[in-house]
Amino acid sequence: MTAHATNHKPRRHRRPFRRSFLGRKAASENQGSSEDQKIADLMADPTQGRVGFHETRLCQKSATSESGRPGYEQVSRCFNSIRRVRGDNYCALRATLFQCLSQMTMLPQWMADDDLTQLPEKLVKKYEWIKLWRFWHSYGSTKTWVRLKESLELLQKKWSELSEIQVSDKKQAACDEIFQKEEEYCLYEAVKFLMLKTAIDLFNASENGTEVPVFSWLLFARNTSNNPCEFLKNHLNHVGHSGGLEQVEMFLLGYALQHTIKVYRLYKYGTDEFITHYPNDQAAWPVVTLITEDDRHYNVPVRVCEETSV
């Protein structure tokens, strides 16, 4: 079990995302073949004189980068740039939520439901152990359900406001602004609550003999997470503080937001797990795309070209 960390207020970061451009610099005869140059430029960062972290790590013969090199080549056939997401323990939540907000074309029906913000009070009354919730800061109401409700109201407000912006550049700019303020951490509390609510629903359904997704079995098969209370105490409470999301929890995140999270897992290149969908059983849900070298840190591929199968 991950050790507890003391509560503290996260340091404010001004740049949660940094854009890197793929394949911009033209190859010369002295730089080798055009294909080699394409891979070398894959992660070139204009803020660092086009020497981005991936190109640097290749020079250092990093095992992670070497294994990710052919994967980046495949990704570059679908995208021509990526956004580098700030690498803290909120990384998976940050990258996923950013994609959901920036790519939506309409407000999801479940997000517009008036009953959504009433869930914290209802669930806390039914499950006293939710009061063990560990917040990202120590100030505010002493009532757990009130703080969770406020977080949900903020998420609902932001999602609704962004759904009304039709111009993609303006929507992108509005998303950038959200993720440069401390209020982003309140949004993560809301998402984590939705994950807990989903976990409770799945656990109860399984206990009642209703068929549930396979990942739900795995979620509660862990000896540190054999019920929703243990899941909260030993896993969800640590997300953002001393740890990020485990792979099985990426499925739960997808279910909680009712989005399929498509992830290019670069170190799995050459296997059937190179592209993984969290979940893979909801064809009607919107799809958001992430990229990872190690299943711990996630970045956001952008500027989509016509995508082909890989």
mmCIF file of N, CA and C in Angstrom, residues 162 165 169-179:
data_model
loop_
_atom_site.group_PDB
_atom_site.id
_atom_site.type_symbol
_atom_site.label_atom_id
_atom_site.label_comp_id
_atom_site.label_asym_id
_atom_site.label_seq_id
_atom_site.Cartn_x
_atom_site.Cartn_y
_atom_site.Cartn_z
ATOM 1 N N LEU A 162 -18.057 25.446 -21.926
ATOM 2 C CA LEU A 162 -17.232 25.060 -23.077
ATOM 3 C C LEU A 162 -18.071 24.442 -24.186
ATOM 4 N N ILE A 165 -19.119 26.919 -26.837
ATOM 5 C CA ILE A 165 -18.108 27.519 -27.710
ATOM 6 C C ILE A 165 -17.932 26.626 -28.933
ATOM 7 N N ASP A 169 -10.559 27.008 -31.961
ATOM 8 C CA ASP A 169 -9.444 27.762 -31.387
ATOM 9 C C ASP A 169 -9.850 28.452 -30.089
ATOM 10 N N LYS A 170 -11.068 28.994 -30.062
ATOM 11 C CA LYS A 170 -11.542 29.655 -28.852
ATOM 12 C C LYS A 170 -11.777 28.637 -27.736
ATOM 13 N N LYS A 171 -12.283 27.479 -28.103
ATOM 14 C CA LYS A 171 -12.502 26.436 -27.099
ATOM 15 C C LYS A 171 -11.173 25.973 -26.528
ATOM 16 N N GLN A 172 -10.172 25.835 -27.405
ATOM 17 C CA GLN A 172 -8.840 25.437 -26.963
ATOM 18 C C GLN A 172 -8.271 26.465 -25.993
ATOM 19 N N ALA A 173 -8.412 27.740 -26.314
ATOM 20 C CA ALA A 173 -7.896 28.809 -25.452
ATOM 21 C C ALA A 173 -8.608 28.814 -24.104
ATOM 22 N N ALA A 174 -9.906 28.570 -24.113
ATOM 23 C CA ALA A 174 -10.667 28.522 -22.863
ATOM 24 C C ALA A 174 -10.223 27.359 -21.997
ATOM 25 N N CYS A 175 -9.929 26.229 -22.621
ATOM 26 C CA CYS A 175 -9.426 25.067 -21.878
ATOM 27 C C CYS A 175 -8.049 25.360 -21.290
ATOM 28 N N ASP A 176 -7.204 26.005 -22.080
ATOM 29 C CA ASP A 176 -5.878 26.365 -21.584
ATOM 30 C C ASP A 176 -5.979 27.197 -20.313
ATOM 31 N N GLU A 177 -6.915 28.129 -20.315
ATOM 32 C CA GLU A 177 -7.072 29.021 -19.164
ATOM 33 C C GLU A 177 -7.509 28.248 -17.925
ATOM 34 N N ILE A 178 -8.422 27.297 -18.097
ATOM 35 C CA ILE A 178 -8.898 26.500 -16.967
ATOM 36 C C ILE A 178 -7.750 25.754 -16.309
ATOM 37 N N PHE A 179 -6.886 25.183 -17.130
ATOM 38 C CA PHE A 179 -5.810 24.348 -16.592
ATOM 39 C C PHE A 179 -4.579 25.141 -16.189
#
